[in-house]
Amino acid sequence: MKKRDISLRGKIIYSVYLRNHTKEGTFLGLVGDLDRIKALGTDIIWLLPIHPIGHVNKKGSLGCPYSIRDYREVNPEYGTIDDFKRLVDEIHARGMICIIDVVYNHTSHDSVLVRQHPEYFFRKEDGSFGNRYGDWTDVLDLDYASRELWKYQIETLVQWAHIVDGFRCDVASCVPVEFWEEAVQAVAKVNPSAIWLAESVYNGHVQFARECGYPVATDTDLYRAFDMEYPYDVQDYFDRYVKGEGRLSEYISLLNYEEHVFPSDYIKIRFLENHDTPRASERFPDTRQMLNWLAFVYFQKGTTMLYGGQEWQNREYCTLFDKATFVRDESKDISPFMIKLAQIKKSLLPFDADFSAGADDKSGIVTAYLANSTTRWAGVFCVEGKSAEVSVKAPDGEYVDQISGKTVVVERGHFKAKGEPVIFRIK
């Protein structure tokens, strides 16, 4: 079982899709935005796939970055390998680190591996190439029954580990955990501090794969190899709540459940949006609601992840398949709020704490706690933008809200929430 550095729970990841992040859409185009990204409290920049994109059966006008032609080259659309190395150097110069996307479940139809090693690929019953999931029409699945494929993929990871600081592994659950364990060991020889983030999959994905007889790993399985994982084990319940199909308390109870089913040093990333989901400001058009949810994300036990454009409350889904630079509307800039939350997360909240929370379905208010042997913190989040009196597990008295700096009063075990997020230290 992998030993994890739980200080990663106190970090902030900023996700960048190079094509759409700047007008240039290049490695060097991003350099000019690094100081601003750093100022948000960012520790880790995650770049969506940087490799050449397949042309055959491509989606959209430019193709999907997750349909990769060559794992060992950079996309010329973004620049040269020297441009990429300069970008990483600039990231390091600002005290941040860089991780890149690893897409090892599949390649494009016209990939280098299809041409050179067709034996590495999954075959359908009729012997033709294909994929295990029908809607991924622009890719062909790999077959890890081939040990030569393992060797090739691990050699590739080692190549990049000489440049970058870790990897975000796409649909990691669909690649054998034993492969990831071997890869982690190999990379550690050249970069022992490399970070490994697994895109673990939705519960429905696990169930469907197993019903079809396809191998798939659970979150618990993946912790054998990875430092951090996605929160997709509970995402279904969050999505159902947002759509009005489920209760807030159901989602919150599952966050509590994570405390009991994963290793004590488990690390989840926490987010409101990513490149696969609707924008947070689309889901929560009421800014007060969205800011409460955002504050709760920072408060939760885990590594906070932001997606480029979130700080400007972008509402339009940022397509992966075409050029669509996100909008930087200064009138909607919530960067100061994010910076304040980052300061609270990094300097005040304990990353070695136990987490617990409760939710009132009537008021739409979440009360959450982080506690270790020396300190205890409370957060009250009005995620539906409502004001209400809520019960809190804190002695009667006055406290300081770390977000606004205002006084918080607990009287007879209750607090009058006024629709704004509140975070305060109990002891």
Short mmCIF file of C-alpha atoms in Angstrom, two decimals:
data_model
loop_
_atom_site.label_atom_id
_atom_site.label_comp_id
_atom_site.label_asym_id
_atom_site.label_seq_id
_atom_site.Cartn_x
_atom_site.Cartn_y
_atom_site.Cartn_z
CA MET A 1 0.00 0.00 0.00
CA LYS A 2 1.32 3.42 -0.97
CA LYS A 3 2.27 5.82 1.83
CA ARG A 4 0.77 9.25 1.19
CA ASP A 5 1.89 12.72 2.20
CA ILE A 6 -1.27 14.09 3.79
CA SER A 7 0.02 17.66 3.51
CA LEU A 8 -1.31 17.40 -0.07
CA ARG A 9 -4.74 17.98 1.49
CA GLY A 10 -3.66 21.55 2.09
CA LYS A 11 -2.74 22.21 -1.56
CA ILE A 12 -4.61 23.85 -4.42
CA ILE A 13 -4.59 22.52 -7.99
CA TYR A 14 -5.37 24.77 -10.96
CA SER A 15 -6.41 22.92 -14.12
CA VAL A 16 -5.41 24.39 -17.49
CA TYR A 17 -6.66 23.47 -20.95
CA LEU A 18 -3.93 25.11 -23.03
CA ARG A 19 -5.94 25.43 -26.25
CA ASN A 20 -8.64 27.52 -24.60
CA HIS A 21 -6.82 29.18 -21.71
CA THR A 22 -5.25 32.04 -23.68
CA LYS A 23 -5.78 33.61 -27.09
CA GLU A 24 -2.47 32.07 -28.20
CA GLY A 25 -3.40 28.64 -26.86
CA THR A 26 0.27 27.72 -26.46
CA PHE A 27 2.85 26.74 -23.84
CA LEU A 28 4.47 30.16 -23.98
CA GLY A 29 1.10 31.90 -24.00
CA LEU A 30 0.45 30.48 -20.54
CA VAL A 31 3.67 31.89 -19.09
CA GLY A 32 2.20 35.39 -18.93
CA ASP A 33 -0.69 34.14 -16.78
CA LEU A 34 1.38 32.24 -14.21
CA ASP A 35 1.73 35.08 -11.71
CA ARG A 36 -2.04 35.55 -11.59
CA ILE A 37 -2.61 31.81 -11.20
CA LYS A 38 -0.02 31.67 -8.43
CA ALA A 39 -1.71 34.56 -6.62
CA LEU A 40 -4.88 32.44 -6.28
CA GLY A 41 -2.93 30.22 -3.90
CA THR A 42 -2.10 27.62 -6.52
CA ASP A 43 0.49 24.99 -5.65
CA ILE A 44 0.02 22.58 -8.56
CA ILE A 45 -0.75 23.34 -12.20
CA TRP A 46 -2.34 20.43 -14.01
CA LEU A 47 -2.14 20.60 -17.79
CA LEU A 48 -4.75 18.69 -19.75
CA PRO A 49 -3.09 16.43 -22.39
CA ILE A 50 -0.18 18.11 -24.13
CA HIS A 51 0.35 15.47 -26.84
CA PRO A 52 -0.51 15.40 -30.57
CA ILE A 53 -4.21 14.79 -31.25
CA GLY A 54 -5.56 12.16 -33.63
CA HIS A 55 -7.21 13.15 -36.92
CA VAL A 56 -9.11 9.97 -37.80
CA ASN A 57 -12.68 10.03 -36.41
CA LYS A 58 -11.87 13.21 -34.51
CA LYS A 59 -14.58 15.09 -32.64
CA GLY A 60 -15.25 18.74 -33.44
CA SER A 61 -13.08 20.85 -35.72
CA LEU A 62 -9.82 20.32 -33.85
CA GLY A 63 -10.22 16.97 -32.11
CA CYS A 64 -10.20 15.94 -28.46
CA PRO A 65 -6.96 16.17 -26.45
CA TYR A 66 -7.83 12.79 -24.89
CA SER A 67 -7.51 11.14 -28.33
CA ILE A 68 -3.71 10.96 -28.40
CA ARG A 69 -1.56 10.11 -31.41
CA ASP A 70 1.85 9.98 -29.73
CA TYR A 71 2.52 9.81 -25.99
CA ARG A 72 6.16 10.80 -26.43
CA GLU A 73 5.72 14.09 -28.33
CA VAL A 74 4.06 17.44 -27.68
CA ASN A 75 1.19 18.85 -29.71
CA PRO A 76 2.72 21.26 -32.27
CA GLU A 77 -0.41 23.37 -31.83
CA TYR A 78 1.00 24.26 -28.40
CA GLY A 79 4.64 24.74 -29.41
CA THR A 80 7.87 22.75 -29.23
CA ILE A 81 9.34 20.53 -26.54
CA ASP A 82 11.70 23.37 -25.66
CA ASP A 83 8.70 25.67 -25.24
CA PHE A 84 7.17 23.11 -22.91
CA LYS A 85 10.35 22.81 -20.86
CA ARG A 86 10.49 26.59 -20.55
CA LEU A 87 6.89 26.65 -19.31
CA VAL A 88 7.71 24.06 -16.65
CA ASP A 89 10.78 26.05 -15.63
CA GLU A 90 8.63 29.17 -15.29
CA ILE A 91 6.12 27.25 -13.16
CA HIS A 92 8.95 26.05 -10.91
CA ALA A 93 10.42 29.55 -10.68
CA ARG A 94 7.17 30.68 -9.04
CA GLY A 95 7.21 27.95 -6.44
CA MET A 96 4.58 25.80 -8.12
CA ILE A 97 4.84 22.33 -9.61
CA CYS A 98 3.47 20.89 -12.85
CA ILE A 99 1.61 17.65 -13.50
CA ILE A 100 0.47 16.45 -16.91
CA ASP A 101 -2.40 14.28 -18.06
CA VAL A 102 -1.71 10.59 -18.71
CA VAL A 103 -4.30 8.95 -20.98
CA TYR A 104 -3.40 5.27 -20.86
CA ASN A 105 -6.76 3.57 -21.39
CA HIS A 106 -6.88 4.38 -25.11
CA THR A 107 -5.25 6.13 -28.08
CA SER A 108 -6.50 7.80 -31.25
CA HIS A 109 -7.38 5.64 -34.27
CA ASP A 110 -4.23 6.85 -36.06
CA SER A 111 -1.81 6.65 -33.13
CA VAL A 112 1.82 5.60 -33.32
CA LEU A 113 0.96 2.48 -31.33
CA VAL A 114 -1.84 1.45 -33.71
CA ARG A 115 0.62 1.57 -36.59
CA GLN A 116 3.61 0.03 -34.85
CA HIS A 117 2.05 -2.31 -32.28
CA PRO A 118 -1.50 -3.37 -33.18
CA GLU A 119 -1.05 -6.28 -30.75
CA TYR A 120 -1.33 -3.79 -27.86
CA PHE A 121 -5.02 -3.13 -28.52
CA PHE A 122 -8.36 -4.43 -27.33
CA ARG A 123 -10.29 -6.40 -29.95
CA LYS A 124 -14.01 -6.86 -30.33
CA GLU A 125 -15.56 -10.29 -30.84
CA ASP A 126 -15.12 -9.99 -34.60
CA GLY A 127 -11.41 -9.27 -34.16
CA SER A 128 -11.60 -5.58 -35.09
CA PHE A 129 -10.28 -2.68 -33.07
CA GLY A 130 -12.73 -0.87 -30.84
CA ASN A 131 -13.41 0.38 -27.37
CA ARG A 132 -15.28 -0.93 -24.39
CA TYR A 133 -17.55 2.11 -24.13
CA GLY A 134 -19.54 2.88 -27.23
CA ASP A 135 -19.71 6.68 -27.06
CA TRP A 136 -15.92 7.11 -27.13
CA THR A 137 -15.90 6.92 -30.91
CA ASP A 138 -12.65 8.80 -31.45
CA VAL A 139 -10.46 6.34 -29.54
CA LEU A 140 -9.36 2.70 -29.49
CA ASP A 141 -8.83 0.91 -26.19
CA LEU A 142 -5.51 -0.61 -25.18
CA ASP A 143 -5.18 -4.14 -23.80
CA TYR A 144 -2.85 -4.48 -20.81
CA ALA A 145 -2.58 -8.23 -21.23
CA SER A 146 0.57 -7.33 -23.19
CA ARG A 147 3.60 -6.95 -20.92
CA GLU A 148 5.39 -5.20 -23.78
CA LEU A 149 2.74 -2.50 -23.58
CA TRP A 150 3.53 -2.10 -19.87
CA LYS A 151 7.18 -1.63 -20.71
CA TYR A 152 6.48 0.97 -23.39
CA GLN A 153 4.08 2.96 -21.22
CA ILE A 154 6.36 2.97 -18.19
CA GLU A 155 9.35 4.03 -20.27
CA THR A 156 7.20 6.92 -21.51
CA LEU A 157 6.30 7.97 -17.98
CA VAL A 158 9.95 7.92 -16.96
CA GLN A 159 10.76 10.12 -19.97
CA TRP A 160 8.28 12.78 -18.80
CA ALA A 161 9.23 12.37 -15.13
CA HIS A 162 12.58 13.96 -15.96
CA ILE A 163 10.65 17.15 -16.81
CA VAL A 164 7.40 17.28 -14.80
CA ASP A 165 6.44 16.68 -11.19
CA GLY A 166 3.69 14.13 -11.51
CA PHE A 167 0.72 12.80 -13.38
CA ARG A 168 -3.07 13.04 -13.47
CA CYS A 169 -4.15 9.66 -14.84
CA ASP A 170 -7.28 9.64 -16.99
CA VAL A 171 -9.88 6.93 -16.20
CA ALA A 172 -7.19 5.29 -14.07
CA SER A 173 -9.73 2.71 -12.87
CA CYS A 174 -9.76 1.09 -16.33
CA VAL A 175 -6.01 0.35 -16.31
CA PRO A 176 -4.75 -2.46 -14.05
CA VAL A 177 -3.74 -1.28 -10.57
CA GLU A 178 -0.71 -3.57 -10.81
CA PHE A 179 0.47 -1.56 -13.80
CA TRP A 180 0.17 1.69 -11.84
CA GLU A 181 2.07 0.18 -8.90
CA GLU A 182 4.91 -0.81 -11.21
CA ALA A 183 4.86 2.59 -12.90
CA VAL A 184 5.05 4.44 -9.57
CA GLN A 185 8.11 2.42 -8.58
CA ALA A 186 9.85 3.07 -11.90
CA VAL A 187 9.17 6.81 -11.85
CA ALA A 188 10.33 7.06 -8.24
CA LYS A 189 13.85 6.10 -9.36
CA VAL A 190 14.13 9.37 -11.32
CA ASN A 191 11.62 11.52 -9.43
CA PRO A 192 10.86 10.16 -5.93
CA SER A 193 8.56 13.08 -5.10
CA ALA A 194 6.31 12.63 -8.15
CA ILE A 195 2.61 13.13 -7.43
CA TRP A 196 -0.01 10.68 -8.71
CA LEU A 197 -3.64 11.76 -9.15
CA ALA A 198 -6.17 9.14 -10.26
CA GLU A 199 -9.34 9.97 -12.12
CA SER A 200 -11.30 7.27 -10.35
CA VAL A 201 -14.70 6.74 -11.96
CA TYR A 202 -18.38 7.06 -11.12
CA ASN A 203 -20.07 4.17 -9.33
CA GLY A 204 -22.24 3.58 -12.40
CA HIS A 205 -19.12 3.20 -14.54
CA VAL A 206 -17.80 0.52 -12.20
CA GLN A 207 -21.10 -1.35 -12.24
CA PHE A 208 -21.48 -1.17 -16.03
CA ALA A 209 -17.91 -2.35 -16.65
CA ARG A 210 -18.29 -5.31 -14.34
CA GLU A 211 -21.62 -6.30 -15.86
CA CYS A 212 -19.89 -6.32 -19.26
CA GLY A 213 -17.00 -8.38 -17.91
CA TYR A 214 -14.44 -5.58 -18.26
CA PRO A 215 -11.76 -5.05 -15.60
CA VAL A 216 -12.22 -1.96 -13.46
CA ALA A 217 -10.75 -0.83 -10.13
CA THR A 218 -12.57 0.75 -7.21
CA ASP A 219 -11.31 3.78 -5.30
CA THR A 220 -10.02 1.50 -2.54
CA ASP A 221 -8.06 -0.54 -5.09
CA LEU A 222 -6.46 2.58 -6.57
CA TYR A 223 -5.14 3.79 -3.22
CA ARG A 224 -2.57 1.02 -3.51
CA ALA A 225 -0.78 3.18 -6.09
CA PHE A 226 -2.10 6.75 -6.00
CA ASP A 227 -1.72 9.78 -3.77
CA MET A 228 -4.99 11.47 -4.68
CA GLU A 229 -8.27 10.44 -6.27
CA TYR A 230 -11.38 12.05 -7.71
CA PRO A 231 -14.53 12.28 -5.55
CA TYR A 232 -16.61 10.48 -8.15
CA ASP A 233 -17.59 7.87 -5.55
CA VAL A 234 -20.03 10.49 -4.20
CA GLN A 235 -20.48 12.69 -7.27
CA ASP A 236 -23.68 10.96 -8.41
CA TYR A 237 -25.39 12.12 -5.23
CA PHE A 238 -24.15 15.69 -5.64
CA ASP A 239 -25.40 15.72 -9.25
CA ARG A 240 -28.78 14.33 -8.23
CA TYR A 241 -29.16 17.00 -5.56
CA VAL A 242 -28.28 19.81 -8.01
CA LYS A 243 -30.88 18.49 -10.46
CA GLY A 244 -33.52 18.43 -7.74
CA GLU A 245 -33.66 14.63 -7.76
CA GLY A 246 -32.00 13.94 -4.42
CA ARG A 247 -31.54 15.39 -0.96
CA LEU A 248 -28.63 17.48 0.23
CA SER A 249 -28.35 15.30 3.34
CA GLU A 250 -27.78 12.19 1.20
CA TYR A 251 -24.71 13.75 -0.40
CA ILE A 252 -23.33 15.05 2.89
CA SER A 253 -23.79 11.69 4.62
CA LEU A 254 -21.62 10.07 1.95
CA LEU A 255 -18.83 12.58 2.57
CA ASN A 256 -18.93 11.35 6.18
CA TYR A 257 -18.89 7.76 4.97
CA GLU A 258 -15.61 8.33 3.12
CA GLU A 259 -13.98 8.83 6.52
CA HIS A 260 -14.71 5.21 7.40
CA VAL A 261 -14.08 3.28 4.18
CA PHE A 262 -10.74 4.63 2.93
CA PRO A 263 -7.23 4.44 4.42
CA SER A 264 -6.61 6.96 7.21
CA ASP A 265 -4.25 8.91 4.92
CA TYR A 266 -6.72 9.05 2.02
CA ILE A 267 -6.70 12.20 -0.13
CA LYS A 268 -9.57 13.28 -2.35
CA ILE A 269 -9.58 16.28 -4.64
CA ARG A 270 -12.56 18.58 -4.10
CA PHE A 271 -14.06 20.74 -6.83
CA LEU A 272 -17.22 22.39 -8.11
CA GLU A 273 -16.31 21.94 -11.77
CA ASN A 274 -13.79 20.41 -14.14
CA HIS A 275 -13.47 19.97 -17.91
CA ASP A 276 -16.04 17.13 -17.89
CA THR A 277 -18.77 18.84 -15.86
CA PRO A 278 -21.07 21.83 -16.29
CA ARG A 279 -19.66 25.12 -15.08
CA ALA A 280 -20.33 25.87 -11.40
CA SER A 281 -21.88 29.24 -12.25
CA GLU A 282 -24.22 27.50 -14.69
CA ARG A 283 -25.34 25.08 -12.01
CA PHE A 284 -25.58 27.81 -9.37
CA PRO A 285 -26.55 31.04 -11.19
CA ASP A 286 -27.28 32.64 -7.81
CA THR A 287 -23.83 33.96 -6.86
CA ARG A 288 -24.57 33.63 -3.15
CA GLN A 289 -25.25 29.91 -3.57
CA MET A 290 -22.16 29.41 -5.68
CA LEU A 291 -19.90 31.20 -3.18
CA ASN A 292 -21.25 29.10 -0.32
CA TRP A 293 -20.56 25.92 -2.27
CA LEU A 294 -17.09 27.17 -3.16
CA ALA A 295 -16.30 27.92 0.48
CA PHE A 296 -17.46 24.41 1.42
CA VAL A 297 -15.15 22.93 -1.23
CA TYR A 298 -12.15 24.68 0.32
CA PHE A 299 -13.24 23.64 3.82
CA GLN A 300 -13.63 19.95 3.02
CA LYS A 301 -10.94 17.42 3.81
CA GLY A 302 -8.97 17.15 0.60
CA THR A 303 -7.06 18.99 -2.11
CA THR A 304 -8.96 21.89 -3.67
CA MET A 305 -9.09 21.92 -7.47
CA LEU A 306 -10.02 24.88 -9.66
CA TYR A 307 -10.68 24.91 -13.40
CA GLY A 308 -9.52 27.78 -15.59
CA GLY A 309 -12.27 30.39 -15.95
CA GLN A 310 -13.96 29.50 -12.68
CA GLU A 311 -12.55 32.65 -11.10
CA TRP A 312 -14.52 34.73 -13.63
CA GLN A 313 -17.70 32.72 -13.09
CA ASN A 314 -17.72 31.45 -16.66
CA ARG A 315 -21.05 29.76 -17.37
CA GLU A 316 -20.56 28.34 -20.84
CA TYR A 317 -19.21 24.80 -21.04
CA CYS A 318 -15.66 25.02 -22.39
CA THR A 319 -15.68 22.55 -25.29
CA LEU A 320 -12.72 20.22 -25.63
CA PHE A 321 -13.07 19.88 -29.39
CA ASP A 322 -12.86 23.44 -30.70
CA LYS A 323 -11.16 26.74 -29.95
CA ALA A 324 -13.20 28.59 -27.32
CA THR A 325 -11.11 30.88 -25.13
CA PHE A 326 -12.84 31.43 -21.80
CA VAL A 327 -14.18 34.88 -20.96
CA ARG A 328 -12.32 37.10 -18.51
CA ASP A 329 -15.06 39.44 -17.30
CA GLU A 330 -13.56 41.59 -14.54
CA SER A 331 -17.03 42.46 -13.26
CA LYS A 332 -17.51 38.81 -12.34
CA ASP A 333 -14.05 38.22 -10.89
CA ILE A 334 -14.21 36.32 -7.58
CA SER A 335 -10.45 35.95 -7.25
CA PRO A 336 -10.30 37.94 -3.97
CA PHE A 337 -12.79 35.50 -2.42
CA MET A 338 -10.75 32.52 -3.66
CA ILE A 339 -7.55 34.06 -2.32
CA LYS A 340 -9.11 34.54 1.11
CA LEU A 341 -10.32 30.91 1.14
CA ALA A 342 -6.86 29.73 0.07
CA GLN A 343 -5.26 31.64 2.96
CA ILE A 344 -7.69 30.06 5.42
CA LYS A 345 -7.10 26.58 4.01
CA LYS A 346 -3.33 26.84 4.02
CA SER A 347 -2.63 28.73 7.24
CA LEU A 348 -5.48 27.82 9.56
CA LEU A 349 -7.33 24.61 8.74
CA PRO A 350 -5.60 21.40 9.90
CA PHE A 351 -4.85 18.97 7.06
CA ASP A 352 -4.52 16.07 9.55
CA ALA A 353 -8.05 16.51 10.85
CA ASP A 354 -11.08 14.28 11.02
CA PHE A 355 -14.03 15.56 8.97
CA SER A 356 -17.72 15.42 9.81
CA ALA A 357 -20.75 17.28 8.51
CA GLY A 358 -24.50 17.45 8.60
CA ALA A 359 -27.16 19.06 6.42
CA ASP A 360 -30.62 20.48 7.03
CA ASP A 361 -32.70 19.71 3.95
CA LYS A 362 -35.31 22.33 4.90
CA SER A 363 -32.93 25.29 5.21
CA GLY A 364 -30.33 24.02 2.74
CA ILE A 365 -27.53 24.66 5.23
CA VAL A 366 -24.47 22.48 5.76
CA THR A 367 -22.58 22.52 9.06
CA ALA A 368 -19.13 20.92 8.91
CA TYR A 369 -16.23 20.33 11.29
CA LEU A 370 -12.51 19.67 11.07
CA ALA A 371 -10.82 18.49 14.25
CA ASN A 372 -7.53 17.01 15.40
CA SER A 373 -6.02 16.63 18.88
CA THR A 374 -5.24 20.33 19.25
CA THR A 375 -7.80 22.35 17.31
CA ARG A 376 -11.38 22.27 16.07
CA TRP A 377 -12.96 24.31 13.30
CA ALA A 378 -16.57 24.83 12.21
CA GLY A 379 -18.02 25.90 8.89
CA VAL A 380 -21.59 26.94 8.15
CA PHE A 381 -22.51 27.01 4.46
CA CYS A 382 -25.86 28.29 3.20
CA VAL A 383 -25.64 26.38 -0.07
CA GLU A 384 -29.16 27.34 -1.11
CA GLY A 385 -28.58 30.99 -0.26
CA LYS A 386 -31.11 31.02 2.59
CA SER A 387 -30.91 32.53 6.06
CA ALA A 388 -31.88 30.37 9.02
CA GLU A 389 -31.01 29.51 12.61
CA VAL A 390 -28.89 26.37 12.75
CA SER A 391 -27.55 24.13 15.48
CA VAL A 392 -23.75 24.11 15.85
CA LYS A 393 -21.50 21.96 18.01
CA ALA A 394 -19.71 24.83 19.73
CA PRO A 395 -19.88 26.33 23.24
CA ASP A 396 -21.92 29.50 23.56
CA GLY A 397 -19.84 32.59 22.97
CA GLU A 398 -18.37 34.91 20.37
CA TYR A 399 -16.10 33.75 17.55
CA VAL A 400 -14.40 35.38 14.56
CA ASP A 401 -15.54 34.48 11.04
CA GLN A 402 -12.28 34.04 9.14
CA ILE A 403 -13.90 34.93 5.79
CA SER A 404 -15.48 38.28 6.67
CA GLY A 405 -13.67 39.13 9.91
CA LYS A 406 -17.03 39.69 11.61
CA THR A 407 -18.11 38.36 15.01
CA VAL A 408 -20.06 35.12 15.10
CA VAL A 409 -22.34 34.53 18.09
CA VAL A 410 -23.35 31.08 19.28
CA GLU A 411 -26.21 31.17 21.77
CA ARG A 412 -27.91 28.13 23.29
CA GLY A 413 -26.08 25.97 20.76
CA HIS A 414 -27.46 27.87 17.78
CA PHE A 415 -26.14 30.33 15.22
CA LYS A 416 -28.15 32.71 13.02
CA ALA A 417 -26.87 32.07 9.49
CA LYS A 418 -27.49 35.02 7.19
CA GLY A 419 -26.95 33.39 3.82
CA GLU A 420 -23.17 33.87 3.77
CA PRO A 421 -20.51 31.20 4.38
CA VAL A 422 -18.85 31.31 7.81
CA ILE A 423 -15.69 29.59 9.06
CA PHE A 424 -14.56 29.92 12.67
CA ARG A 425 -12.24 28.26 15.18
CA ILE A 426 -13.94 26.56 18.13
CA LYS A 427 -10.73 25.80 20.04
#
